[in-house]
Structures are given as structure tokens and as C-alpha cells.
Coordinates of C-alpha atoms in Angstrom, one line a residue:
M1 CA -0.1 0.0 -0.2
N2 CA 1.6 3.1 -1.2
A3 CA 1.4 6.8 0.6
T4 CA -1.4 7.6 -1.7
D5 CA -3.8 4.7 -1.1
L6 CA -3.0 4.9 2.6
A7 CA -4.1 8.6 2.5
E8 CA -7.4 7.8 0.6
A9 CA -8.2 4.5 2.8
R10 CA -7.7 6.9 6.0
E11 CA -10.1 10.0 4.2
R12 CA -13.0 7.6 3.8
P13 CA -15.2 8.0 6.8
T14 CA -15.3 4.5 9.1
P15 CA -18.7 3.0 8.3
P16 CA -21.0 2.5 11.3
P17 CA -20.6 -1.0 12.6
E18 CA -22.7 -3.9 10.4
A19 CA -24.4 -6.4 12.2
G20 CA -22.0 -9.2 11.3
S21 CA -19.0 -6.8 11.6
A22 CA -16.8 -8.9 13.8
A23 CA -15.1 -5.5 15.5
G24 CA -16.6 -5.5 19.2
Q25 CA -18.6 -9.2 18.4
S26 CA -17.5 -12.4 19.8
L27 CA -18.0 -15.3 17.7
A28 CA -21.6 -15.5 18.2
G29 CA -22.1 -12.7 15.7
L30 CA -20.3 -14.0 13.0
L31 CA -22.8 -15.5 10.7
R32 CA -25.3 -12.8 11.5
P33 CA -25.2 -10.8 8.1
H34 CA -25.0 -14.8 6.3
L35 CA -28.3 -16.0 8.5
R36 CA -29.8 -17.1 5.5
S37 CA -26.9 -19.5 4.3
F38 CA -26.0 -20.7 7.1
A39 CA -29.9 -21.7 7.8
A40 CA -30.0 -23.8 4.7
V41 CA -26.8 -25.0 5.7
V42 CA -28.2 -26.4 8.7
I43 CA -31.9 -27.3 7.3
L44 CA -30.0 -29.3 4.6
Q45 CA -27.7 -31.1 6.9
V46 CA -31.1 -32.2 9.2
I47 CA -32.7 -33.3 6.3
G48 CA -29.5 -35.1 5.0
A49 CA -29.2 -36.5 8.2
V50 CA -32.7 -37.9 8.9
A51 CA -32.7 -39.5 5.5
G52 CA -29.2 -41.3 6.3
L53 CA -31.0 -43.2 8.9
A54 CA -33.2 -44.8 6.0
P55 CA -30.7 -47.1 5.0
L56 CA -30.4 -48.4 8.3
L57 CA -33.8 -48.9 9.3
A58 CA -34.3 -50.3 6.3
V59 CA -32.1 -53.2 7.2
V60 CA -33.8 -53.6 10.6
E61 CA -37.3 -54.0 9.0
L62 CA -36.0 -56.4 6.8
G63 CA -34.3 -58.3 9.6
R64 CA -37.6 -58.4 11.5
A65 CA -39.7 -59.2 8.5
L66 CA -37.7 -61.9 7.5
L67 CA -37.0 -63.7 10.8
A68 CA -40.8 -63.4 11.8
P69 CA -42.6 -66.4 11.8
G70 CA -44.8 -67.0 9.1
P71 CA -44.8 -66.3 5.2
I72 CA -42.4 -63.5 3.9
D73 CA -44.8 -60.7 2.7
H74 CA -42.3 -59.8 -0.5
G75 CA -44.4 -56.5 -1.2
H76 CA -43.7 -55.3 2.3
V77 CA -40.0 -56.3 1.7
W78 CA -39.7 -54.5 -1.9
S79 CA -41.1 -51.5 -0.2
V80 CA -38.4 -51.3 2.7
V81 CA -35.6 -51.9 0.2
V82 CA -37.3 -48.8 -2.0
V83 CA -37.5 -46.7 1.0
G84 CA -33.8 -47.7 1.8
A85 CA -32.3 -46.5 -1.4
A86 CA -34.5 -43.5 -1.4
G87 CA -33.1 -42.4 1.6
L88 CA -29.7 -42.9 0.4
F89 CA -30.2 -41.0 -2.5
V90 CA -31.8 -38.1 -0.3
R91 CA -28.8 -38.2 1.8
L92 CA -26.3 -37.8 -0.8
L93 CA -28.4 -35.2 -2.1
F94 CA -29.0 -32.9 0.5
T95 CA -25.5 -33.5 2.4
A96 CA -23.6 -32.5 -0.9
A97 CA -25.9 -29.6 -1.4
S98 CA -25.4 -28.9 2.2
S99 CA -22.0 -29.0 1.7
G100 CA -21.4 -26.9 -1.2
I101 CA -23.3 -24.0 0.4
G102 CA -21.0 -24.2 3.4
H103 CA -18.0 -23.8 1.6
L104 CA -19.3 -20.9 -0.4
L105 CA -20.4 -19.1 2.8
D106 CA -17.0 -20.1 4.1
G107 CA -15.3 -18.1 0.8
R108 CA -17.6 -15.1 1.8
V109 CA -17.1 -15.0 5.3
Q110 CA -13.4 -15.2 4.9
L111 CA -13.8 -12.7 2.5
S112 CA -15.4 -10.4 4.8
F113 CA -12.8 -10.8 7.4
R114 CA -9.8 -10.4 5.6
R115 CA -11.4 -7.2 3.7
Q116 CA -12.5 -5.8 7.1
L117 CA -8.6 -6.2 8.1
A118 CA -7.5 -4.8 5.0
A119 CA -9.7 -1.9 5.5
R120 CA -8.7 -1.6 9.5
L121 CA -4.8 -2.1 8.9
G122 CA -5.2 0.7 6.6
R123 CA -6.9 3.3 8.9
V124 CA -4.8 2.5 11.6
P125 CA -1.6 4.6 12.6
I126 CA 1.6 3.6 10.6
G127 CA 3.8 3.2 13.9
W128 CA 0.9 0.5 15.3
F129 CA 3.1 -1.9 13.2
S130 CA 6.5 -1.4 14.3
R131 CA 5.0 -2.0 17.8
R132 CA 3.6 -5.7 16.8
R133 CA 5.6 -8.8 15.6
T134 CA 5.5 -9.2 11.9
G135 CA 4.8 -13.4 12.3
E136 CA 1.9 -12.6 14.9
L137 CA 0.2 -10.2 12.4
A138 CA 0.7 -12.7 9.6
K139 CA -0.8 -15.1 11.6
V140 CA -4.1 -13.4 12.3
V141 CA -4.4 -12.4 8.5
G142 CA -3.7 -15.5 7.5
Q143 CA -4.1 -18.7 10.1
D144 CA -6.5 -17.2 12.1
V145 CA -9.3 -16.1 9.4
S146 CA -8.4 -19.7 7.9
A147 CA -9.4 -21.2 11.3
V148 CA -12.8 -20.2 10.9
H149 CA -13.3 -22.5 7.5
P150 CA -14.1 -25.9 10.0
F151 CA -16.7 -24.2 11.8
I152 CA -18.3 -22.6 9.1
A153 CA -17.6 -25.8 6.1
H154 CA -17.7 -28.7 8.5
T155 CA -18.7 -28.4 11.8
P156 CA -22.5 -27.5 11.1
G157 CA -22.9 -31.0 9.6
E158 CA -21.2 -32.8 12.3
L159 CA -23.1 -30.8 15.0
V160 CA -26.3 -31.6 13.4
A161 CA -25.4 -35.2 12.8
A162 CA -24.6 -35.4 16.7
F163 CA -28.0 -34.3 17.7
V164 CA -30.6 -34.7 15.1
V165 CA -29.2 -38.5 14.4
P166 CA -29.3 -39.7 17.7
L167 CA -32.6 -38.1 18.5
V168 CA -34.5 -39.8 15.7
S169 CA -32.6 -43.4 16.3
L170 CA -34.1 -42.8 20.3
I171 CA -37.3 -42.1 19.2
Y172 CA -37.5 -45.4 17.3
L173 CA -35.6 -47.5 19.6
F174 CA -38.1 -46.5 22.3
T175 CA -40.7 -47.7 20.3
I176 CA -39.4 -51.1 20.5
D177 CA -37.9 -51.5 23.9
W178 CA -37.2 -48.5 26.4
R179 CA -35.4 -50.5 28.9
L180 CA -32.6 -52.0 26.5
T181 CA -32.9 -48.7 25.0
L182 CA -31.7 -46.9 28.2
I183 CA -28.7 -49.6 28.7
T184 CA -27.7 -48.7 24.7
L185 CA -27.2 -45.2 26.0
I186 CA -24.6 -46.2 28.6
P187 CA -21.6 -45.8 26.5
V188 CA -22.8 -42.5 25.2
V189 CA -23.3 -41.5 28.9
L190 CA -20.4 -42.2 30.0
A191 CA -18.3 -40.3 26.9
V192 CA -20.3 -37.1 27.4
A193 CA -20.4 -37.1 31.4
L194 CA -16.3 -37.0 30.3
V195 CA -17.0 -34.0 28.1
P196 CA -16.9 -30.8 30.8
L197 CA -13.7 -32.2 32.0
M198 CA -12.1 -31.2 28.6
M199 CA -13.3 -27.7 29.2
T200 CA -12.1 -27.1 32.5
P201 CA -10.3 -24.0 33.2
T202 CA -6.9 -25.3 33.0
R203 CA -7.6 -27.1 30.1
L204 CA -8.6 -24.0 28.3
R205 CA -5.2 -22.0 29.6
E206 CA -3.3 -24.8 28.2
Q207 CA -4.7 -24.4 24.5
E208 CA -4.2 -20.9 25.0
E209 CA -0.8 -21.4 25.9
F210 CA -0.5 -23.6 23.0
D211 CA -1.8 -20.8 20.4
A212 CA 0.8 -18.5 22.2
A213 CA 3.6 -20.7 22.1
M214 CA 2.6 -21.4 17.7
G215 CA 2.7 -17.5 17.6
R216 CA 6.3 -17.3 19.2
I217 CA 7.4 -19.9 16.7
A218 CA 6.2 -18.0 13.5
S219 CA 7.7 -14.8 15.0
S220 CA 11.2 -16.4 15.3
V221 CA 10.9 -17.9 12.0
V222 CA 10.1 -14.6 10.3
E223 CA 12.9 -12.9 12.2
F224 CA 15.4 -15.2 11.6
V225 CA 14.8 -15.2 7.7
Q226 CA 14.8 -11.7 7.2
G227 CA 17.9 -11.4 9.4
I228 CA 19.7 -14.4 7.7
S229 CA 22.6 -12.4 6.2
V230 CA 23.1 -10.6 8.5
V231 CA 23.2 -13.2 11.3
K232 CA 25.8 -15.2 9.1
A233 CA 28.0 -12.2 8.2
F234 CA 28.4 -11.8 12.0
G235 CA 28.6 -15.1 13.1
G236 CA 25.3 -15.1 15.0
A237 CA 23.7 -17.8 13.9
G238 CA 24.0 -19.9 17.1
R239 CA 22.3 -17.0 19.0
A240 CA 19.4 -16.7 16.5
H241 CA 19.4 -20.5 16.4
R242 CA 18.9 -20.2 19.9
R243 CA 15.7 -17.9 20.0
F244 CA 14.1 -20.5 17.8
R245 CA 15.1 -23.3 19.9
T246 CA 13.9 -21.9 22.9
A247 CA 10.5 -21.1 20.9
T248 CA 10.5 -24.7 19.8
D249 CA 11.5 -26.2 23.3
D250 CA 8.5 -23.9 25.0
F251 CA 5.8 -25.3 22.3
V252 CA 7.1 -28.7 23.4
G253 CA 6.8 -28.4 27.0
I254 CA 3.6 -26.4 26.9
F255 CA 2.4 -29.3 24.3
Y256 CA 3.3 -31.9 26.2
R257 CA 1.8 -30.7 29.4
W258 CA -1.9 -30.4 27.5
V259 CA -1.2 -34.1 26.0
R260 CA -1.0 -35.2 29.4
G261 CA -4.1 -33.5 31.0
V262 CA -6.4 -34.5 28.1
S263 CA -5.0 -38.2 27.1
V264 CA -6.5 -39.7 29.8
I265 CA -9.5 -38.2 29.6
A266 CA -9.5 -38.5 25.2
A267 CA -8.9 -42.3 25.6
G268 CA -11.6 -43.0 28.3
M269 CA -13.9 -41.3 25.6
Q270 CA -12.6 -43.1 22.6
L271 CA -13.2 -46.2 24.9
A272 CA -16.8 -45.9 26.2
L273 CA -17.5 -44.7 22.1
S274 CA -15.6 -47.5 20.1
P275 CA -18.1 -50.0 18.6
P276 CA -16.4 -53.2 20.4
F277 CA -17.6 -51.7 24.2
V278 CA -21.2 -50.6 22.8
L279 CA -21.7 -54.2 21.3
L280 CA -20.6 -55.5 24.3
V281 CA -23.3 -53.3 26.3
V282 CA -25.9 -53.9 23.8
L283 CA -25.4 -57.8 23.9
I284 CA -25.3 -58.1 27.9
G285 CA -28.4 -56.1 28.1
G286 CA -30.2 -57.9 25.2
A287 CA -29.3 -61.3 26.0
A288 CA -30.7 -60.6 30.0
L289 CA -33.9 -59.6 28.3
I290 CA -34.0 -62.4 26.0
T291 CA -33.2 -65.1 28.3
T292 CA -36.1 -63.9 30.6
G293 CA -38.3 -63.5 27.7
G294 CA -39.0 -59.8 28.0
L295 CA -37.5 -59.3 24.4
P296 CA -38.0 -61.0 21.2
P297 CA -34.8 -62.5 19.7
A298 CA -35.3 -60.2 16.3
D299 CA -36.0 -57.1 18.2
L300 CA -32.0 -57.3 19.4
L301 CA -31.4 -56.5 15.7
P302 CA -32.0 -52.7 15.4
F303 CA -30.1 -52.1 18.6
L304 CA -26.8 -53.9 17.4
L305 CA -27.2 -51.6 14.0
L306 CA -28.3 -47.8 15.5
G307 CA -26.4 -48.5 18.7
L308 CA -22.7 -48.4 16.6
G309 CA -25.2 -44.7 15.2
L310 CA -25.4 -43.3 18.3
T311 CA -21.9 -42.8 19.2
A312 CA -20.4 -42.1 16.1
P313 CA -21.9 -38.7 15.7
V314 CA -21.3 -38.3 19.6
A315 CA -17.6 -39.1 18.8
A316 CA -17.5 -36.1 15.9
L317 CA -19.5 -34.0 18.7
G318 CA -15.5 -33.7 20.3
H319 CA -14.0 -32.7 17.0
G320 CA -16.9 -30.3 16.3
F321 CA -16.5 -28.8 20.0
D322 CA -12.7 -28.5 19.2
E323 CA -13.1 -26.2 16.0
L324 CA -15.6 -24.6 18.2
Q325 CA -13.0 -23.5 20.5
A326 CA -10.4 -22.9 17.9
A327 CA -12.6 -20.8 15.6
R328 CA -13.5 -18.7 18.7
R329 CA -9.8 -18.0 19.7
A330 CA -9.4 -17.4 16.5
A331 CA -12.1 -14.5 16.1
G332 CA -11.0 -12.8 19.5
R333 CA -7.3 -12.6 17.8
I334 CA -8.9 -10.9 14.6
R335 CA -11.5 -8.7 16.6
D336 CA -8.4 -7.4 18.8
V337 CA -7.0 -6.4 15.3
L338 CA -10.6 -5.0 14.1
E339 CA -11.2 -3.0 17.3
V340 CA -7.6 -1.0 16.9
A341 CA -8.5 2.5 17.0
P342 CA -8.2 4.1 13.6
L343 CA -6.0 7.4 13.2
P344 CA -8.6 10.0 14.4
E345 CA -9.8 12.4 11.1
P346 CA -10.7 15.4 11.4
A347 CA -14.8 15.7 10.6
H348 CA -14.1 19.5 8.6
P349 CA -10.2 19.2 7.4
I350 CA -8.3 22.4 7.3
A351 CA -5.9 23.1 4.6
P352 CA -2.2 24.4 5.3
Q353 CA -1.1 27.7 4.6
G354 CA 2.4 26.9 3.7
H355 CA 4.9 24.2 5.2
R356 CA 6.3 25.4 8.1
V357 CA 7.0 22.9 10.9
E358 CA 6.4 23.7 14.6
L359 CA 6.4 21.0 17.3
R360 CA 4.8 22.9 20.4
D361 CA 5.6 21.2 23.7
V362 CA 5.6 17.4 22.3
R363 CA 5.2 15.2 24.6
F364 CA 5.1 11.2 23.7
G365 CA 5.2 7.8 25.5
Y366 CA 4.3 4.5 23.8
E367 CA 3.6 3.3 27.2
A368 CA 1.8 5.1 29.9
G369 CA 4.3 6.6 32.4
H370 CA 7.1 6.5 30.2
E371 CA 8.0 9.5 28.1
V372 CA 10.2 8.9 25.2
L373 CA 10.2 12.6 24.1
R374 CA 10.0 15.4 26.9
G375 CA 9.0 19.1 25.9
I376 CA 9.9 19.4 22.5
D377 CA 9.9 22.7 21.1
L378 CA 10.9 22.8 17.9
V379 CA 10.2 24.9 14.8
L380 CA 11.5 24.0 11.1
E381 CA 11.8 27.0 8.5
P382 CA 11.2 26.5 4.7
G383 CA 14.2 26.3 2.9
T384 CA 16.1 24.9 5.6
V385 CA 17.8 21.6 6.5
T386 CA 17.5 20.4 10.1
A387 CA 19.9 17.3 11.5
I388 CA 18.9 15.6 14.4
V389 CA 21.4 13.7 16.5
G390 CA 22.0 12.1 19.1
P391 CA 23.0 9.1 21.4
S392 CA 20.9 6.0 20.7
G393 CA 17.6 5.8 22.3
S394 CA 17.3 9.6 22.9
G395 CA 14.2 9.6 20.5
K396 CA 15.3 10.8 17.2
S397 CA 13.4 8.2 15.2
T398 CA 10.5 8.9 17.7
L399 CA 10.5 12.5 16.7
V400 CA 10.9 12.5 12.8
Q401 CA 8.1 9.8 13.1
L402 CA 5.5 12.5 14.2
L403 CA 5.8 14.6 11.0
P404 CA 4.0 11.9 8.9
R405 CA 1.4 11.3 11.8
F406 CA 2.9 7.6 12.3
F407 CA 1.7 8.8 15.8
D408 CA 0.3 11.5 17.9
P409 CA 1.9 13.1 20.8
T410 CA 0.4 12.3 24.1
H411 CA 0.5 15.7 24.7
G412 CA 1.5 19.4 22.7
S413 CA 1.3 19.6 19.0
V414 CA 2.8 19.3 15.6
V415 CA 1.7 21.8 13.3
L416 CA 2.0 22.4 9.7
G417 CA 1.2 25.6 7.8
G418 CA -0.6 27.0 11.0
V419 CA -2.8 23.7 11.1
D420 CA -2.4 20.7 13.8
L421 CA -1.8 17.7 12.3
R422 CA -4.9 16.1 13.6
E423 CA -6.8 18.6 12.0
L424 CA -5.2 17.9 8.5
G425 CA -6.6 15.3 6.7
S426 CA -4.8 12.3 5.7
R427 CA -4.8 13.2 1.8
E428 CA -3.2 16.4 2.4
L429 CA -0.9 15.2 4.7
Y430 CA 0.8 12.9 2.6
R431 CA 0.9 15.3 -0.3
T432 CA 2.6 17.5 1.7
V433 CA 4.6 15.3 4.0
S434 CA 7.0 12.5 2.1
F435 CA 9.6 9.8 4.2
V436 CA 12.2 7.7 3.4
F437 CA 13.2 5.7 6.3
Q438 CA 16.4 3.0 6.5
D439 CA 14.7 0.1 6.7
V440 CA 12.9 0.1 3.1
R441 CA 10.4 -1.9 1.6
L442 CA 9.9 -2.4 -2.0
L443 CA 6.7 -3.4 -4.0
R444 CA 6.6 -6.6 -5.9
A445 CA 6.4 -4.4 -8.8
S446 CA 8.6 -2.7 -11.8
V447 CA 11.2 -0.4 -10.9
A448 CA 9.5 2.2 -12.2
D449 CA 6.3 1.7 -10.6
N450 CA 8.0 1.4 -7.2
I451 CA 9.7 4.9 -8.0
A452 CA 6.1 6.3 -9.0
L453 CA 4.2 5.0 -5.9
A454 CA 3.2 8.2 -4.7
V455 CA 2.8 9.6 -7.9
P456 CA 1.6 6.7 -10.8
H457 CA 0.7 9.0 -13.0
A458 CA 4.1 10.4 -13.5
D459 CA 5.7 10.1 -17.1
R460 CA 8.7 7.4 -18.0
D461 CA 10.7 11.2 -18.1
D462 CA 10.1 12.0 -14.7
V463 CA 10.7 8.5 -13.4
V464 CA 14.6 8.9 -15.1
R465 CA 15.0 11.9 -13.7
A466 CA 14.4 11.3 -9.9
A467 CA 16.4 7.8 -10.4
R468 CA 19.4 10.0 -12.0
T469 CA 19.0 12.4 -8.9
A470 CA 19.1 9.1 -6.5
N471 CA 22.2 7.9 -8.4
I472 CA 20.3 4.6 -9.0
H473 CA 20.0 5.1 -13.0
D474 CA 22.9 3.1 -14.2
R475 CA 22.1 0.4 -11.7
I476 CA 18.4 0.1 -12.9
L477 CA 19.8 -0.1 -17.0
E478 CA 21.4 -3.3 -15.7
L479 CA 18.3 -4.8 -14.8
P480 CA 16.7 -7.7 -17.3
R481 CA 13.9 -5.2 -18.7
G482 CA 15.5 -2.0 -17.1
Y483 CA 13.0 0.2 -15.6
D484 CA 9.8 -2.5 -16.2
T485 CA 12.1 -4.8 -14.1
V486 CA 9.6 -6.7 -11.5
L487 CA 11.3 -6.6 -8.2
G488 CA 11.1 -10.0 -6.4
E489 CA 10.9 -11.8 -9.2
E490 CA 12.9 -10.7 -12.3
A491 CA 15.6 -9.2 -10.0
G492 CA 16.6 -7.8 -6.4
L493 CA 18.4 -5.4 -5.2
S494 CA 20.9 -4.5 -2.4
G495 CA 20.0 -2.3 0.9
G496 CA 21.8 0.5 -0.5
E497 CA 20.1 0.3 -3.6
A498 CA 16.9 -0.3 -2.1
Q499 CA 17.4 3.1 -0.5
R500 CA 18.3 4.8 -3.3
I501 CA 14.9 3.4 -5.2
A502 CA 13.2 5.1 -2.0
L503 CA 14.8 8.2 -2.5
A504 CA 13.7 8.5 -5.9
R505 CA 10.3 7.7 -5.1
A506 CA 10.5 10.8 -2.5
L507 CA 12.0 13.2 -5.1
L508 CA 9.7 12.3 -7.8
A509 CA 6.8 12.9 -4.9
A510 CA 8.2 16.3 -4.8
T511 CA 6.5 16.9 -1.4
P512 CA 7.3 20.2 0.3
V513 CA 8.1 18.6 3.9
L514 CA 10.8 15.6 3.5
V515 CA 11.3 13.6 6.5
L516 CA 14.6 11.3 6.5
D517 CA 15.6 8.5 9.1
E518 CA 19.2 7.6 8.4
A519 CA 17.7 7.1 4.6
T520 CA 21.4 7.0 3.2
A521 CA 22.6 4.6 5.6
F522 CA 23.8 2.2 3.0
A523 CA 24.6 4.7 0.4
D524 CA 28.4 5.2 -0.9
P525 CA 29.8 8.8 -0.3
Q526 CA 29.1 9.5 -4.0
T527 CA 25.2 8.6 -3.9
E528 CA 24.9 10.8 -0.8
Q529 CA 26.8 13.7 -1.9
A530 CA 24.4 13.5 -5.0
V531 CA 21.6 13.3 -3.2
R532 CA 22.4 16.0 -0.6
R533 CA 23.1 18.5 -3.8
A534 CA 19.6 17.4 -5.0
L535 CA 18.2 17.9 -2.0
A536 CA 20.0 21.6 -1.5
A537 CA 18.8 22.4 -4.8
Q538 CA 14.6 22.0 -4.1
G539 CA 14.2 25.4 -3.1
D540 CA 12.2 25.8 -0.2
R541 CA 11.3 22.3 0.6
T542 CA 11.2 21.6 4.8
I543 CA 13.9 19.0 4.9
L544 CA 14.0 17.1 8.7
V545 CA 17.0 14.2 8.9
I546 CA 18.6 12.1 11.5
A547 CA 22.2 12.3 10.9
H548 CA 24.9 10.3 11.4
R549 CA 27.9 11.4 9.3
L550 CA 29.8 14.5 9.5
E551 CA 28.6 15.9 6.3
T552 CA 25.0 15.7 6.3
V553 CA 25.6 17.2 9.9
A554 CA 27.8 20.0 8.3
D555 CA 25.5 21.1 5.4
A556 CA 22.5 21.6 8.0
D557 CA 20.9 24.9 8.4
T558 CA 20.1 23.7 12.2
V559 CA 21.4 20.9 14.2
V560 CA 19.5 19.7 17.1
M561 CA 21.4 17.4 19.6
L562 CA 18.7 15.3 21.4
D563 CA 19.4 13.3 24.8
N564 CA 16.8 11.2 27.0
G565 CA 14.1 12.5 24.8
A566 CA 15.0 16.5 25.3
I567 CA 16.7 18.8 23.2
V568 CA 19.9 20.0 24.7
E569 CA 21.3 22.2 22.5
Q570 CA 19.9 23.9 19.2
G571 CA 21.8 25.7 16.8
R572 CA 23.9 26.3 13.5
P573 CA 26.6 23.8 13.6
A574 CA 29.7 26.0 13.9
E575 CA 28.0 27.5 17.0
L576 CA 27.4 24.6 18.8
L577 CA 30.9 23.6 17.9
A578 CA 32.2 26.8 19.7
Q579 CA 30.0 26.2 22.5
N580 CA 32.1 23.1 23.2
G581 CA 28.8 21.2 24.9
K582 CA 27.6 18.2 24.0
F583 CA 27.5 18.6 20.3
A584 CA 31.1 19.3 19.8
A585 CA 31.9 16.1 22.0
F586 CA 29.6 14.1 19.6
W587 CA 31.5 16.1 16.7
R588 CA 35.1 14.9 17.8
S589 CA 34.1 11.5 18.7
H590 CA 32.7 11.2 15.2
R591 CA 35.7 12.2 13.6
S592 CA 37.9 10.4 15.8
A593 CA 36.2 7.2 14.5
I594 CA 36.4 8.0 11.2
A595 CA 40.0 9.3 11.7
D596 CA 40.8 5.4 13.0
E597 CA 38.9 3.9 10.3
T598 CA 40.9 5.8 7.6
E599 CA 44.2 5.1 9.2
T600 CA 42.9 1.5 9.3
R601 CA 42.3 1.3 5.5
G602 CA 45.9 3.7 4.9
G603 CA 43.4 6.4 3.6
V604 CA 43.7 10.3 4.5
L605 CA 40.9 11.9 6.6
Q606 CA 38.8 14.4 4.9
G607 CA 35.5 15.9 6.1
D608 CA 33.4 19.0 6.0
E609 CA 33.9 21.5 8.7
P610 CA 30.7 22.9 10.4
R611 CA 29.2 26.3 8.7

């Protein structure tokens, strides 16, 4: 999603919650917009399940008719055969229709969820993503949405069969002999009595721990794969593998705990519902009644056949409840994402007058009670370059992320052209502010499309001009199809080359305000110099840059020294150096580091002096 698309998504008003919206609802509200389709699935399954009993009942009636004393009624026998065959045909027809509609319904529900997630993720603050693990978010959008499939497409049939088939069978068996019917129910009663033991708070907690452990494994795999090159280059493979092994070891321990807790219960249920145990119970009870003359021998046949039919659906009932619980947990995690507060949009956006940027007493913290920025007062004049310097953890990246409104300050305001960013519509904001960060993400699209991301209708000459300015044109021409090469499929780019593509994108966008967060960290000196010259020729563009290279600091109009979330020094580079304060110490330490590196390489130190 590019800046323009993101702005358009945010600009659209948030629709009122619909009846079937998953946001703010439990799994019970999942099917509300699809109630008719779900009702059709259930009704068709009921008809098919009841019709499926016809073949069994036909066998029972045939046995009783053939074993009864006296001549055989051939007409009755053939009638029973026809009814059994018709029941089998109806079962196949209606269960197939139910399954087909159920899968279509499942596709619509999953599509609805993914559209809701896409719409919500397009409206949440961009900074929210930086606080989330990639693997966990991917699990919500992928696995958790897919976890709804069994509940929609399969569970209704299993649950209907589990309740309807036993009910109809019991009614029939009660008409034959109520005593043997109660005996036949003993295995079912034993199995059902064990079900609550599977739903205790301890079992549910273990299942939640199981899901959390799976999420940690997914996150560790994503992080390891994304950083594999750095890990191997610096010999940290052991430590990186250790994180994955720790996650897997935790999962194994949790899984063993869960299995130990449910294995005895599950084994008891399987034993109670197993055909040998059911037949044993029915035969013992039937033999007792037959030997006492209380039951004709032919009447034992329906209990032997339907008794097995009673237990099979109940066995499936356990799997249905498992799928229901899995779908409920997945819906809860989806709901958590859908309930993330979108970036507030003004009801009546105000257009900025110019592009002078002011930060007025800005305070911000990612967590309550811990401020990352403390009382920031800063003015960025049009046509100036402001460099932010400071030690690691001083709040530099957090500060620059406030300008494109990745976050809103917890106190104070960020003002653009006299308008608080919270009163500025997102579309106008991203027409005014562009940004390039160290961690660049390119789309699986052509090089030209990646450069023209924010200006989709730019002509090829403008794209080439921006690429030349970013010193990436020659490298693009070396690709298989030049500017038409699809990145990620036909070719890949290095980190520095990807940054230059992002810089070309920002130059083409030509927004009045540009934010650079170590955007030339991977660039060679020649590229950085070309970019600095290009930015200097941008007229009255307002530029805010996190700077680590002395050349960038030296060329800045204003240097802002951050320490512990507060501005400790601010002014022109030469003035701050003359004050011999924290900035001067920063300058000397960096020059010393460069000198040591240059001596090691056998070179000569050359660097710009502050103006």
C-alpha cells in the first residue's frame, strides 16, 4: 500500500458497525450477515442426516420381516428396500448441497474478514505496525482467518448429525423396547460425562498457551529468515538459532503438558464410544432381556445397528467442539486487530497555509508512565535542513515519525502550515509530507512503479530524472528489463540500492516537507553527496533528517541535539561546536572514529567543517 492509497483509505469515513462486523463482537456475531445461507446449510444437513437413517432402518425392518414367523410379505420387503435406497439418495443429494453451500459461505465469510482487516490496517496509525511482531500479525490475517473454515464448512454438519441422528434413533428404539434403549445409552452417557473435563479452566488455559507458543514460533522464524544474512555475516547463527530453539522447546513443553492433561480423558471417551464396547453393552443387556423372555430375539437387531449409529456422531461432537473453540480463539484475535482504534480523522479538514513545521511542547510515550519525548519545542522553516543528532535511544526516530503522523503526541501538538496535524486530512498530509526510512520495503512491482508509487501517473521521463538524481539510473539499466523489471521476481536489489529507489520515489513526489530517518545509511559517499546536492536544490522544501555522517551535519542549517528525549542543544553547526558542549563532543567522537577507520585502511581523513 503506497502513501496515496493509505491516505485515500484513511480519508474515507469509518462506516457504522454492521450487524455482522466482527469488531466488537464475539464468534456468535460471525454469521449474522449470512444468516440465510447458514440456515440453509443447517436445514439441508438435517434433512440429509435424517434421510441417512433410512438405509439402517430398512436393514432393521428387513431383518425383522425375514425373521418373523409365517410367510414372507414380498411386497413389504420390496417397499422397505425402495425406501432405504431413496433415503440413501436423498442423504447424498442434501448433504452434498449442504456442503457446497457451506463452502461458498465459508469463502464469503473469510473474504469479509480479510476485507475488514485490510480496511482496518489501512486506517490504523502506521507506527502501530512497528510495535507488533510480523509473525503474529501474519498469523491473524492468514491462519486465524483460515481457522474459521472448519466451523463454517464442516462443524454444522457434524453438530447436526450429533444431535439429530441420535434423537431420531432414540425415538425409534423407544418404540421397540425402552429398557434396552436405556442400556444402549450407557456408552454415550459415559462419554458425554467426560466432556466437561475437557473444558475446565486449566484445559482452556493450556490451549491458549499452545496458541501463544505457536505464535512465538512463527515470529522467531520470520525474524530469523529476515535477518539471516546479517546473522551469518557476523557469526551470530548460534544465537539466532537459539531463539528459535527456545521457542520450539517452550512449545514442546506446553504441548506435552496439554497432552498429559487430556490423554486419559480422551482415551476414556474413545473406549466408551468404540464399537466393541458398544456391542458388548448391547449384547449383555439384550441377552439378559431375551433369556428372561422380555424381548423377542429379532428385536435385538435394531439396537445392534443403531447403537453404533448413536456413538459415531457423539464421537464427532468432540471434534466439533474443538473446532468451535479454535474458531472462537481465532475470532478473538481477529477482533483484537479490528478493534484497534483508527487514526482519528477531522470531520472538517483544514488546509495548511504554507509548510512551516512547529513542534509545540511535544511529549510522547509508547507506554503510559514512560515518556520517550519530553517537552520538544522546535521550528522547521521552509527551505532549511534540520539535522537531528544524539545517542542511541535519545528519541530521534520517534521525533521524526511524528511529522508523517505515524503517532499523535500524547501532549502538545505538531503544526504544519499553522494547522495541527490532527486537523489536517490524511490525503492532504501525504501530499505535503513524504518520508524515507532506513528500513526500506519495495513492492513486487516494476522499478518504475516503485519509484512512481506516490505519483502513479508520472511519465517515464520524470521517473528517470528522479532515478538519476538518486544515483540509481545506471544500476536500473543493468537489470533484465530496465525500468520494467519486476523486483522480487526478475531481480533483487541490495540494501543501498533499495534506499536509492526510495529516495528517487521521495524526490519524484516533490512534497514540500521531507523526512529522512538514516535514509542514506547504506549509500556510498558519492550517492550521498549527489542526494545532498539534489535536496539542496529543492528550493523552499523543509527537510528533517536524522544524521550520523558528519557531512550531513555540516550541511544542515540547524542541528538539534537530543538526549534522553529532550533537546539539550540547538543551533547552527559552527555555533554549537564553538560552545564546546554535547554536540562538540559528539562531533569530536565521530571525527575520531572516522580517523581511526581511515588510518586502518591507509587513507587520509577528509571531512567538511561545520558552517
